[in-house]
Amino acid sequence: MNLDFSAEQETFRTQLQRLLDERGARQVARRLASATAGFDGSLWSALADLGALGAHLPEAYGGFGGQRLDLCVVAEELGRTLAAVPALATLYLYSELLFDTGDEQLLRRVLPELVAGRMTGTVAFTEVAGSAVPLHPTAVLRDGRLWGAKTAVADGADVDAAIVLAADGTGSSLCWVDMHDTAVHRSRLPSLDLVARPARLDFQGARAVRLGPAGGGHALLQRALDRAAVYVAFEQIGGAAAMLEKARDHALQRFAFGRPIGALQAIKHRLADLFVATELARSNCYYGAWAVTSGSDELPLAAAAARVSAGSAFETCAAECIQIHGALGFTWESDCHLYYRRAKGLAVALGSEFMWKERLMSHLDRQAA
């Protein structure tokens, strides 16, 4: 059984790498970390021109008729270069959830704009700290209007539209909201990842369109979150691999007492541990990618496994890379802290690490029973 990417997908990866290198994605992320501007709009447009924003979407909606595995390739390369684009909010969450709702009129109006790089979106569901998806949302959809608030909304400070989980009669439904509505108020929230722009959204009677069946919001959202967890895991794997390579290169170039520090057994063991952690996480990511592309019932288990292992690998690689760089790793001029910040930000992007570990254990227990 071949679990690797196809030759076409590897060619696509090479094109992505060339684009991100030419655009200096990492350098732009560093510049934006010191500014109040939003994401890298020119890179977002370039990704659209390459077909990266619609590679996984059907041709009927302006996409390129690929599969979700193509989005895994995109996520890994964006993570490797710290690209300052709203991929988490727009690609991993918004486009996937919008497609699941099956609202044909909205899909034909919105997805072509997204694929062309002219629109961004997000999904708003968190209301209080400690609970990613509330069982009983306080935000309310009533008579085509949305009332209430959401917090920690990914890229909520910049996006054009949002899909919101709200109470709707006796259940919870999803609704689509234009973020330029005057009844929507945004407040940017501080973030350890200096490039991320999460926000609190207050809806004061904003016009909203229900998506999917009434009361079916939780089921649709959970499925989308599982798929997004796999994409985020690939982004984390890209970041972990970049940190491993950076640590290895520094260990070969940095000399102490007349020899490279990479010759020291302590450094060798650290690098070996990072390699093992990264490859273990990659295996779990491939399991998640298989579950996503095949539509398997194992997706919740695979998503949790990929999320937990990739998150741990990225944080470990980023932290160890700082240590291997010594005093240089703690300076602003080093990229190490930017990756560490991204690792910490992605670790809580779709719910806490504890939540995903709990989901993993519950699925394993159910499988064993």
XYZ file of C-alpha atoms in Angstrom:
369
model
C 0.000 0.000 0.000
C 1.390 3.403 -1.025
C 0.660 6.032 1.634
C 2.840 8.731 0.103
C 1.786 11.720 -1.996
C 1.452 11.256 -5.758
C 3.971 12.547 -8.300
C 1.541 15.339 -9.248
C 1.204 16.409 -5.625
C 4.977 16.430 -5.158
C 5.269 18.620 -8.249
C 2.651 20.914 -6.731
C 4.694 20.956 -3.513
C 7.812 22.010 -5.442
C 5.903 24.875 -7.066
C 4.607 25.973 -3.669
C 8.089 25.900 -2.158
C 9.462 27.985 -5.030
C 6.674 30.552 -4.667
C 7.063 30.841 -0.894
C 10.846 31.193 -1.177
C 10.616 33.808 -3.919
C 8.055 35.794 -1.932
C 10.183 35.611 1.223
C 7.235 34.332 3.278
C 9.308 33.992 6.445
C 10.750 37.511 6.144
C 7.285 38.985 5.547
C 5.969 37.182 8.638
C 8.781 38.741 10.674
C 7.908 42.208 9.341
C 4.182 41.769 10.030
C 4.948 40.612 13.575
C 6.192 44.131 14.289
C 3.310 45.890 12.549
C -0.412 46.384 12.999
C -1.208 45.373 9.415
C -3.193 42.264 8.534
C -2.057 39.227 6.599
C 0.255 39.124 3.569
C -2.213 40.071 0.837
C 0.264 39.789 -2.021
C 1.194 36.228 -1.017
C -2.483 35.334 -0.686
C -3.085 36.555 -4.253
C -0.039 34.652 -5.499
C -1.317 31.462 -3.853
C -4.641 32.024 -5.616
C -2.859 32.420 -8.969
C -1.022 29.145 -8.344
C -4.302 27.389 -7.584
C -3.471 26.641 -3.959
C -6.664 28.207 -2.557
C -8.979 26.077 -4.659
C -6.947 22.941 -5.280
C -9.315 20.889 -3.091
C -12.595 22.397 -4.334
C -14.813 21.186 -7.225
C -14.551 22.887 -10.598
C -18.260 23.799 -10.417
C -17.379 26.364 -7.726
C -14.232 27.738 -9.338
C -11.879 25.162 -7.830
C -9.448 22.870 -9.588
C -11.176 19.567 -8.949
C -8.451 18.101 -6.758
C -8.848 16.345 -3.440
C -8.420 17.240 0.198
C -4.959 15.663 0.151
C -3.863 18.662 -1.947
C -4.819 20.942 0.932
C -2.605 18.849 3.228
C 0.330 19.664 0.913
C -0.522 23.368 1.054
C -0.795 23.320 4.850
C 2.588 21.629 5.328
C 4.429 24.130 3.155
C 2.699 27.132 4.754
C 3.778 25.813 8.142
C 7.338 25.296 6.983
C 7.681 28.963 6.007
C 5.505 30.657 8.670
C 3.368 32.140 5.888
C 1.300 35.062 7.206
C -1.979 34.144 5.485
C -5.436 33.265 6.897
C -5.203 29.594 5.914
C -6.564 28.238 9.198
C -9.668 30.400 9.135
C -10.392 30.488 5.397
C -9.122 27.189 3.969
C -9.175 24.683 6.819
C -12.415 25.853 8.449
C -14.564 28.249 6.406
C -14.374 26.708 2.923
C -14.775 23.166 4.242
C -17.749 23.954 6.473
C -19.440 26.082 3.819
C -19.135 23.227 1.329
C -20.655 20.784 3.851
C -23.767 22.910 4.333
C -24.748 22.386 0.699
C -26.220 25.866 0.236
C -25.920 25.895 -3.557
C -26.720 29.581 -4.047
C -24.171 30.724 -1.477
C -21.538 28.243 -2.675
C -21.723 29.540 -6.258
C -21.521 33.136 -5.043
C -18.806 32.806 -2.404
C -16.402 29.989 -3.314
C -15.248 31.449 -6.678
C -14.376 34.684 -4.855
C -12.443 32.700 -2.244
C -10.562 30.656 -4.866
C -9.587 33.894 -6.655
C -8.192 35.335 -3.420
C -10.767 38.131 -3.244
C -12.580 36.890 -0.132
C -11.607 35.470 3.234
C -13.747 33.870 5.906
C -13.717 32.259 9.314
C -15.842 30.123 11.640
C -16.946 31.521 15.001
C -17.992 29.067 17.711
C -16.090 29.674 20.977
C -17.845 31.813 23.601
C -16.032 31.225 26.891
C -12.549 30.084 27.861
C -12.163 26.378 28.467
C -14.867 25.196 26.070
C -14.160 25.290 22.335
C -17.658 24.305 21.172
C -20.472 25.291 23.564
C -23.284 22.758 23.907
C -25.781 25.569 24.353
C -24.590 28.743 22.562
C -25.647 32.068 23.995
C -25.508 33.642 20.526
C -29.046 33.534 19.105
C -30.377 33.418 15.538
C -33.866 34.923 15.454
C -35.908 36.096 12.446
C -32.850 36.266 10.196
C -30.848 38.324 12.702
C -27.918 37.278 14.869
C -27.417 38.454 18.436
C -24.587 37.601 20.821
C -20.797 37.358 20.919
C -17.982 34.963 19.985
C -14.385 35.093 21.161
C -11.009 33.784 20.012
C -12.243 33.797 16.409
C -9.378 32.843 14.089
C -8.358 35.827 11.910
C -11.583 37.509 12.955
C -9.946 40.931 12.801
C -9.586 40.828 9.006
C -11.963 38.395 7.297
C -14.892 39.259 5.040
C -17.425 36.674 6.220
C -18.074 34.254 9.065
C -20.028 31.088 9.713
C -21.401 31.307 13.251
C -22.797 28.647 15.590
C -25.928 30.010 17.260
C -28.976 28.841 19.188
C -31.933 28.433 16.871
C -35.171 27.368 18.536
C -34.559 24.150 20.442
C -31.180 23.389 18.877
C -28.051 24.982 17.434
C -27.652 25.999 13.801
C -24.995 27.513 11.586
C -25.517 30.861 9.912
C -23.551 32.954 7.428
C -22.793 36.593 8.241
C -21.223 39.362 6.169
C -18.524 40.810 8.415
C -18.902 44.229 6.812
C -22.418 44.536 8.241
C -22.573 47.595 10.503
C -24.167 45.440 13.218
C -20.932 43.417 13.536
C -18.283 44.821 15.863
C -14.751 43.400 16.062
C -12.195 43.701 18.843
C -8.741 42.301 18.146
C -7.376 40.078 20.918
C -3.718 39.731 21.972
C -1.930 36.613 20.759
C 1.392 34.957 21.519
C 1.707 34.380 17.779
C 2.383 37.946 16.685
C 1.169 37.310 13.137
C -2.177 35.793 14.142
C -5.122 38.191 14.460
C -7.831 36.560 16.581
C -10.787 38.713 17.570
C -13.932 38.967 19.638
C -17.024 39.436 17.492
C -20.165 41.130 18.786
C -23.329 40.690 16.732
C -26.039 43.237 17.436
C -28.786 42.159 15.098
C -26.571 41.388 12.112
C -28.307 39.945 9.054
C -27.694 36.189 8.914
C -28.548 33.315 6.568
C -29.110 29.884 8.097
C -26.902 27.169 6.606
C -27.850 23.526 6.594
C -30.738 22.019 8.551
C -32.149 23.792 11.585
C -30.629 22.292 14.719
C -27.875 20.524 12.761
C -25.083 22.964 13.579
C -23.131 20.850 16.059
C -22.889 17.790 13.802
C -21.713 19.825 10.803
C -19.249 21.822 12.891
C -17.683 18.790 14.579
C -17.059 17.089 11.245
C -15.418 20.253 9.929
C -13.302 20.604 13.078
C -12.008 17.040 12.671
C -10.906 17.757 9.114
C -9.401 21.107 10.132
C -7.443 19.304 12.872
C -5.741 17.196 10.195
C -4.847 20.255 8.108
C -3.501 22.073 11.175
C -1.473 18.958 12.025
C 0.171 19.119 8.602
C 0.970 22.785 9.179
C 2.514 21.832 12.521
C 4.545 19.092 10.834
C 5.879 21.650 8.360
C 6.943 23.894 11.227
C 8.517 20.989 13.141
C 10.508 19.921 10.083
C 11.739 23.496 9.561
C 12.901 23.709 13.187
C 14.657 20.330 12.954
C 16.516 21.433 9.819
C 17.439 24.777 11.370
C 18.749 23.091 14.534
C 20.773 20.586 12.484
C 22.290 23.278 10.268
C 23.285 25.386 13.278
C 24.835 22.353 14.993
C 27.016 21.771 11.931
C 28.050 25.428 11.563
C 28.563 26.451 15.179
C 32.075 25.624 16.451
C 33.113 25.359 20.081
C 36.610 24.354 21.215
C 37.641 23.716 17.633
C 34.836 21.347 16.655
C 31.177 21.692 15.538
C 28.726 21.340 18.397
C 26.923 18.733 16.303
C 29.801 16.385 17.100
C 28.847 16.440 20.786
C 26.838 13.442 21.906
C 24.321 15.562 23.817
C 23.425 17.498 20.640
C 23.295 14.324 18.555
C 20.826 12.759 20.976
C 18.640 15.865 20.972
C 18.516 15.958 17.182
C 17.728 12.238 17.046
C 14.844 12.709 19.474
C 13.461 15.562 17.373
C 13.673 13.439 14.232
C 11.791 10.580 15.901
C 9.075 12.920 17.207
C 8.644 14.507 13.769
C 8.435 11.200 11.914
C 5.996 9.735 14.439
C 3.782 12.782 14.019
C 4.085 12.528 10.231
C 2.788 8.943 10.379
C -0.251 10.109 12.354
C -0.785 12.960 9.892
C -0.809 10.481 7.004
C -3.399 8.439 8.887
C -5.476 11.596 9.250
C -5.046 12.461 5.566
C -6.264 8.998 4.596
C -9.327 9.361 6.827
C -10.117 12.804 5.386
C -9.788 11.821 1.725
C -11.558 8.459 2.055
C -14.440 9.737 4.175
C -13.708 7.040 6.743
C -15.639 6.703 9.996
C -12.219 6.675 11.678
C -11.803 10.400 11.022
C -12.489 11.523 14.644
C -9.838 9.092 15.945
C -7.344 9.903 13.180
C -7.862 13.657 13.596
C -7.262 13.511 17.345
C -4.142 11.349 16.920
C -2.689 13.695 14.292
C -3.566 16.797 16.322
C -1.961 15.545 19.540
C 1.234 14.118 18.011
C 1.881 16.958 15.553
C 1.244 19.633 18.166
C 3.672 17.977 20.560
C 6.307 17.557 17.841
C 6.116 21.205 16.749
C 6.360 22.592 20.281
C 9.229 20.247 21.147
C 11.192 20.999 17.976
C 10.723 24.759 18.360
C 11.768 24.742 22.022
C 14.797 22.489 21.430
C 15.878 24.550 18.420
C 16.052 27.601 20.695
C 18.169 25.640 23.180
C 20.543 24.287 20.523
C 21.076 27.830 19.237
C 22.122 28.837 22.752
C 22.112 32.565 23.449
C 21.403 33.295 19.766
C 18.099 31.422 19.960
C 16.693 33.864 22.506
C 17.280 36.973 20.400
C 14.657 38.806 18.363
C 16.856 38.460 15.254
C 16.525 34.670 15.339
C 13.483 33.073 13.698
C 13.299 30.463 16.450
C 10.929 32.439 18.666
C 8.558 33.097 15.756
C 8.168 29.350 15.213
C 7.768 28.784 18.943
C 5.026 31.419 19.039
C 3.298 29.794 16.062
C 3.553 26.383 17.760
C 1.880 27.735 20.890
C -0.807 29.507 18.859
C -1.711 26.468 16.762
C -1.768 24.303 19.893
C -4.993 26.016 21.029
C -6.401 27.037 17.659
C -9.141 24.379 17.584
C -9.444 23.676 21.280
C -6.942 22.859 23.979
C -4.436 20.022 23.860
C -6.289 18.461 26.808
C -9.545 18.446 24.836
C -7.963 16.600 21.906
C -6.207 14.112 24.193
C -9.532 13.436 25.881
C -11.161 12.891 22.476
C -8.338 10.548 21.464
C -8.677 8.463 24.620
C -12.462 8.292 24.404
C -12.304 7.064 20.785
C -9.651 4.497 21.666
C -11.760 3.248 24.583
C -14.796 2.999 22.349
C -12.804 1.126 19.723
C -11.459 -1.315 22.313
C -14.965 -1.959 23.649
